[in-house]
Backbone as ProteinMPNN parsed JSONL, in Angstrom:
{"seq_chain_A": "TVPAFCNFFKKATQMTFMEFVNRYRINKACNLLIQGYNISESCYQSGFNNVPYFNRVFKKYTNKTPSDFRKEMVFTPSI", "coords_chain_A": {"N_chain_A": [[0.306, -0.967, -11.707], [-0.597, 1.121, -8.91], [-3.423, 1.11, -8.165], [-4.197, -1.284, -9.461], [-2.636, -3.184, -8.138], [-3.715, -2.926, -5.539], [-6.369, -3.803, -5.959], [-5.873, -6.461, -6.799], [-4.616, -7.451, -4.488], [-6.671, -7.256, -2.574], [-8.555, -9.036, -3.631], [-7.135, -11.407, -3.387], [-6.593, -11.677, -0.646], [-8.82, -10.936, 0.802], [-8.818, -8.588, 2.24], [-7.923, -5.125, 2.566], [-4.811, -3.631, 1.458], [-3.797, -1.778, 3.309], [-5.192, -2.52, 5.614], [-4.068, -5.022, 6.031], [-1.393, -4.255, 6.528], [-1.757, -2.713, 8.852], [-2.754, -4.685, 10.614], [-0.505, -6.34, 10.772], [1.326, -4.563, 11.96], [0.034, -4.069, 14.417], [0.113, -6.618, 15.524], [2.876, -6.87, 15.868], [3.225, -4.782, 17.707], [1.771, -5.805, 19.879], [3.403, -7.975, 20.588], [5.682, -6.549, 21.396], [4.656, -5.128, 23.595], [4.104, -7.244, 25.316], [6.682, -8.047, 25.803], [7.495, -6.076, 27.493], [7.921, -3.454, 26.709], [7.107, 0.048, 26.734], [4.043, 1.84, 25.934], [4.376, 3.979, 24.06], [6.919, 3.39, 22.989], [6.358, 0.907, 21.814], [4.497, 1.726, 19.942], [6.004, 3.412, 18.151], [8.091, 1.672, 17.371], [6.703, -0.258, 16.022], [5.946, 0.919, 13.711], [4.104, 3.017, 13.625], [3.456, 6.524, 13.62], [2.194, 8.186, 15.33], [0.847, 8.434, 18.45], [-1.905, 8.696, 19.422], [-3.34, 7.855, 17.112], [-2.316, 5.274, 16.853], [-3.377, 4.168, 19.22], [-6.14, 4.192, 18.563], [-6.238, 2.469, 16.294], [-5.186, 0.147, 17.418], [-7.158, -0.493, 19.333], [-9.261, -0.962, 17.586], [-8.555, -3.38, 16.328], [-8.006, -5.162, 18.43], [-9.931, -4.854, 20.331], [-9.307, -3.749, 22.749], [-7.659, -1.292, 24.724], [-4.219, -0.262, 24.372], [-3.056, -0.071, 26.945], [-4.824, -1.571, 28.548], [-4.511, -4.068, 27.334], [-1.83, -4.533, 27.911], [-1.895, -4.661, 30.716], [-3.371, -7.005, 31.062], [-1.8, -8.934, 29.751], [0.876, -8.73, 30.569], [2.216, -9.962, 33.298], [3.061, -9.905, 36.73], [5.462, -11.805, 38.448], [4.611, -13.856, 41.233], [5.582, -13.355, 44.603]], "CA_chain_A": [[-0.069, 0.303, -11.101], [-1.03, 1.022, -7.515], [-4.798, 0.614, -8.052], [-4.258, -2.69, -9.873], [-2.098, -3.961, -7.027], [-4.692, -2.916, -4.441], [-7.475, -4.686, -6.343], [-5.367, -7.834, -6.763], [-4.366, -7.809, -3.09], [-7.956, -7.445, -1.898], [-9.152, -10.284, -4.119], [-6.349, -12.545, -2.911], [-6.544, -11.79, 0.814], [-10.096, -10.496, 1.378], [-8.621, -7.373, 3.037], [-7.142, -4.129, 1.852], [-3.395, -3.648, 1.787], [-3.592, -1.023, 4.554], [-5.678, -3.342, 6.716], [-3.023, -6.026, 6.236], [-0.244, -3.583, 7.157], [-2.129, -2.357, 10.227], [-2.809, -5.918, 11.407], [0.881, -6.746, 10.994], [1.91, -3.633, 12.928], [-0.582, -4.29, 15.732], [0.674, -7.873, 16.023], [4.22, -6.538, 16.348], [3.066, -3.972, 18.919], [1.366, -6.717, 20.955], [4.607, -8.694, 21.021], [6.535, -5.606, 22.116], [4.028, -4.86, 24.889], [4.308, -8.444, 26.127], [8.092, -8.061, 26.192], [7.72, -5.073, 28.516], [8.09, -2.101, 26.179], [5.962, 0.894, 27.055], [3.115, 2.027, 24.812], [4.931, 4.832, 23.006], [7.984, 2.629, 22.321], [5.697, -0.087, 20.962], [3.89, 2.474, 18.84], [7.0, 3.853, 17.171], [8.85, 0.533, 16.849], [5.868, -1.062, 15.138], [5.725, 1.634, 12.458], [3.157, 4.12, 13.729], [4.116, 7.798, 13.891], [1.298, 9.015, 16.11], [0.324, 7.585, 19.526], [-3.372, 8.614, 19.431], [-3.789, 7.013, 15.993], [-1.96, 3.913, 17.256], [-4.379, 3.719, 20.199], [-7.397, 3.925, 17.843], [-6.088, 1.27, 15.462], [-4.999, -0.976, 18.342], [-8.472, -0.846, 19.885], [-10.085, -1.485, 16.493], [-8.208, -4.763, 16.015], [-7.928, -6.036, 19.599], [-11.047, -4.507, 21.224], [-8.745, -3.309, 24.021], [-6.653, -0.253, 24.599], [-2.897, -0.83, 24.632], [-2.798, -0.207, 28.383], [-5.601, -2.719, 29.026], [-3.844, -5.262, 26.819], [-0.585, -4.71, 28.664], [-2.252, -5.093, 32.078], [-3.819, -8.395, 31.006], [-0.796, -9.854, 29.229], [2.125, -8.644, 31.318], [1.905, -10.274, 34.687], [4.228, -9.901, 37.59], [5.565, -13.07, 39.168], [4.285, -13.759, 42.653], [6.774, -13.46, 45.469]], "C_chain_A": [[-0.556, 0.063, -9.671], [-2.48, 0.532, -7.407], [-4.934, -0.864, -8.449], [-3.737, -3.588, -8.767], [-3.103, -4.054, -5.888], [-5.878, -3.829, -4.74], [-7.052, -6.152, -6.292], [-5.193, -8.304, -5.322], [-5.673, -8.095, -2.365], [-8.641, -8.727, -2.354], [-8.434, -11.495, -3.549], [-6.459, -12.756, -1.405], [-7.848, -11.446, 1.524], [-9.926, -9.333, 2.352], [-7.792, -6.393, 2.229], [-5.682, -4.221, 2.273], [-3.134, -2.913, 3.098], [-4.104, -1.788, 5.764], [-4.645, -4.414, 7.054], [-1.829, -5.424, 6.969], [-0.563, -3.238, 8.605], [-2.214, -3.585, 11.118], [-1.402, -6.412, 11.743], [1.533, -5.865, 12.065], [1.342, -3.84, 14.326], [-0.078, -5.592, 16.339], [2.075, -7.638, 16.586], [4.145, -5.738, 17.641], [2.65, -4.834, 20.105], [2.576, -7.48, 21.492], [5.537, -7.786, 21.816], [5.963, -5.296, 23.497], [4.215, -6.043, 25.834], [5.75, -8.505, 26.634], [8.436, -6.976, 27.198], [7.985, -3.674, 28.007], [6.892, -1.259, 26.578], [5.168, 1.184, 25.777], [3.722, 2.881, 23.709], [6.081, 4.141, 22.279], [7.391, 1.606, 21.366], [5.083, 0.571, 19.739], [4.922, 2.777, 17.764], [7.78, 2.684, 16.571], [8.019, -0.347, 15.926], [5.446, -0.301, 13.881], [4.7, 2.742, 12.48], [3.921, 5.384, 14.093], [3.341, 8.673, 14.85], [0.638, 8.13, 17.166], [-1.206, 7.561, 19.56], [-3.929, 7.755, 18.29], [-3.489, 5.542, 16.291], [-2.994, 3.362, 18.232], [-5.703, 3.365, 19.523], [-7.323, 2.632, 17.049], [-5.94, 0.032, 16.343], [-6.344, -1.438, 18.885], [-9.382, -1.443, 18.817], [-9.821, -2.979, 16.267], [-8.177, -5.699, 17.219], [-9.104, -5.87, 20.556], [-10.577, -4.144, 22.622], [-7.822, -2.133, 23.747], [-5.285, -0.889, 24.832], [-2.604, -1.002, 26.12], [-3.581, -1.369, 28.982], [-4.955, -4.027, 28.581], [-2.597, -5.56, 27.643], [-0.865, -5.208, 30.076], [-2.651, -6.562, 32.088], [-2.7, -9.365, 30.639], [0.509, -9.85, 30.015], [1.774, -8.867, 32.789], [3.199, -10.284, 35.482], [4.285, -11.242, 38.311], [5.25, -12.88, 40.646], [5.53, -14.025, 43.488], [6.591, -14.593, 46.449]], "O_chain_A": [[-0.882, -1.061, -9.289], [-2.749, -0.381, -6.627], [-5.703, -1.603, -7.836], [-4.321, -4.634, -8.485], [-3.322, -5.132, -5.335], [-6.338, -4.552, -3.856], [-7.8, -6.993, -5.793], [-5.577, -9.421, -4.977], [-5.77, -9.072, -1.622], [-9.243, -9.429, -1.541], [-9.069, -12.508, -3.257], [-6.422, -13.894, -0.936], [-7.962, -11.649, 2.733], [-10.789, -9.108, 3.201], [-7.054, -6.781, 1.324], [-5.354, -4.808, 3.305], [-2.335, -3.373, 3.914], [-3.505, -1.71, 6.837], [-4.379, -4.679, 8.226], [-1.316, -6.014, 7.92], [0.267, -3.446, 9.49], [-1.787, -3.533, 12.272], [-1.142, -6.849, 12.864], [2.208, -6.365, 12.965], [2.079, -3.793, 15.311], [0.138, -5.662, 17.549], [2.416, -8.148, 17.653], [4.914, -5.986, 18.57], [3.123, -4.618, 21.22], [2.749, -7.614, 22.704], [6.119, -8.218, 22.812], [6.713, -5.211, 24.47], [4.458, -5.854, 27.026], [6.007, -8.955, 27.75], [9.554, -6.949, 27.712], [8.252, -2.778, 28.808], [5.789, -1.779, 26.743], [5.583, 0.812, 24.68], [3.596, 2.54, 22.533], [6.208, 4.29, 21.064], [7.863, 1.453, 20.24], [5.144, 0.032, 18.634], [4.73, 2.434, 16.598], [8.097, 2.704, 15.381], [8.575, -1.104, 15.13], [4.673, -0.819, 13.075], [4.446, 3.359, 11.445], [4.927, 5.319, 14.8], [3.77, 9.784, 15.16], [-0.058, 7.176, 16.82], [-1.774, 6.48, 19.716], [-4.888, 7.009, 18.489], [-4.311, 4.668, 16.014], [-3.438, 2.223, 18.092], [-6.323, 2.358, 19.863], [-8.227, 1.799, 17.116], [-6.509, -1.017, 16.041], [-6.637, -2.633, 18.897], [-10.184, -2.33, 19.109], [-10.754, -3.75, 16.042], [-8.309, -6.911, 17.053], [-9.258, -6.657, 21.49], [-11.35, -4.218, 23.577], [-7.273, -2.006, 22.653], [-5.205, -1.958, 25.437], [-1.969, -1.981, 26.513], [-3.06, -2.082, 29.84], [-4.862, -4.977, 29.358], [-2.348, -6.705, 28.022], [-0.155, -6.078, 30.58], [-2.308, -7.289, 33.02], [-2.65, -10.484, 31.15], [1.175, -10.881, 30.109], [1.112, -8.042, 33.419], [4.269, -10.622, 34.978], [3.252, -11.757, 38.739], [5.59, -11.852, 41.233], [6.4, -14.814, 43.119], [7.476, -14.851, 47.266]]}, "name": "protein", "num_of_chains": 1, "seq": "TVPAFCNFFKKATQMTFMEFVNRYRINKACNLLIQGYNISESCYQSGFNNVPYFNRVFKKYTNKTPSDFRKEMVFTPSI"}
Protein backbone atom coordinates (compact mmCIF):
# COMPACT_ATOMS: atom_id res chain seq x y z
CA THR A 1 0.00 0.00 0.00
CA VAL A 2 1.02 3.62 -0.40
CA PRO A 3 1.34 4.33 3.35
CA ALA A 4 3.44 1.18 3.84
CA PHE A 5 5.74 2.22 1.01
CA CYS A 6 6.11 5.73 2.44
CA ASN A 7 6.98 4.36 5.88
CA PHE A 8 9.49 1.89 4.42
CA PHE A 9 11.06 4.59 2.24
CA LYS A 10 11.46 7.00 5.15
CA LYS A 11 13.06 4.34 7.34
CA ALA A 12 15.47 3.36 4.58
CA THR A 13 16.48 6.84 3.41
CA GLN A 14 15.77 9.13 6.39
CA MET A 15 13.65 11.35 4.10
CA THR A 16 10.15 11.27 2.74
CA PHE A 17 9.49 10.10 -0.79
CA MET A 18 8.40 13.61 -1.84
CA GLU A 19 11.55 15.12 -0.36
CA PHE A 20 13.59 12.61 -2.37
CA VAL A 21 11.68 13.46 -5.55
CA ASN A 22 12.07 17.20 -4.97
CA ARG A 23 15.81 16.86 -4.33
CA TYR A 24 16.17 14.85 -7.54
CA ARG A 25 14.20 17.45 -9.51
CA ILE A 26 16.18 20.36 -8.05
CA ASN A 27 19.44 18.59 -8.91
CA LYS A 28 18.21 18.20 -12.49
CA ALA A 29 17.14 21.85 -12.57
CA CYS A 30 20.59 22.93 -11.36
CA ASN A 31 22.21 20.98 -14.18
CA LEU A 32 19.85 22.56 -16.71
CA LEU A 33 20.56 26.06 -15.39
CA ILE A 34 24.30 25.42 -15.65
CA GLN A 35 23.79 24.31 -19.26
CA GLY A 36 22.19 27.67 -20.03
CA TYR A 37 18.47 26.90 -19.93
CA ASN A 38 16.30 29.69 -18.58
CA ILE A 39 14.43 29.34 -15.30
CA SER A 40 11.02 28.43 -16.70
CA GLU A 41 12.52 25.82 -19.07
CA SER A 42 14.45 24.31 -16.17
CA CYS A 43 11.31 24.32 -14.06
CA TYR A 44 9.17 22.45 -16.56
CA GLN A 45 11.88 20.07 -17.79
CA SER A 46 12.69 19.01 -14.25
CA GLY A 47 9.09 18.02 -13.52
CA PHE A 48 7.58 21.07 -11.83
CA ASN A 49 4.33 22.48 -13.21
CA ASN A 50 4.39 25.84 -11.46
CA VAL A 51 7.25 28.38 -11.54
CA PRO A 52 6.48 30.05 -8.17
CA TYR A 53 6.39 26.66 -6.44
CA PHE A 54 9.62 25.70 -8.22
CA ASN A 55 11.25 28.90 -6.93
CA ARG A 56 10.17 28.11 -3.34
CA VAL A 57 11.39 24.52 -3.45
CA PHE A 58 14.63 25.53 -5.19
CA LYS A 59 15.39 28.09 -2.48
CA LYS A 60 14.53 25.57 0.25
CA TYR A 61 17.13 23.08 -0.97
CA THR A 62 19.87 25.39 -2.29
CA ASN A 63 19.40 28.50 -0.10
CA LYS A 64 19.46 30.53 -3.34
CA THR A 65 16.89 31.60 -5.84
CA PRO A 66 17.22 30.06 -9.29
CA SER A 67 18.34 33.39 -10.72
CA ASP A 68 21.02 33.82 -8.03
CA PHE A 69 22.20 30.26 -8.64
CA ARG A 70 22.37 30.88 -12.37
CA LYS A 71 24.33 34.12 -11.92
CA GLU A 72 26.88 32.34 -9.71
CA MET A 73 27.22 29.17 -11.77
CA VAL A 74 26.93 30.39 -15.34
CA PHE A 75 29.90 32.54 -16.09
CA THR A 76 30.75 34.29 -19.28
CA PRO A 77 34.22 33.74 -20.70
CA SER A 78 36.47 36.77 -20.60
CA ILE A 79 37.33 38.35 -23.91
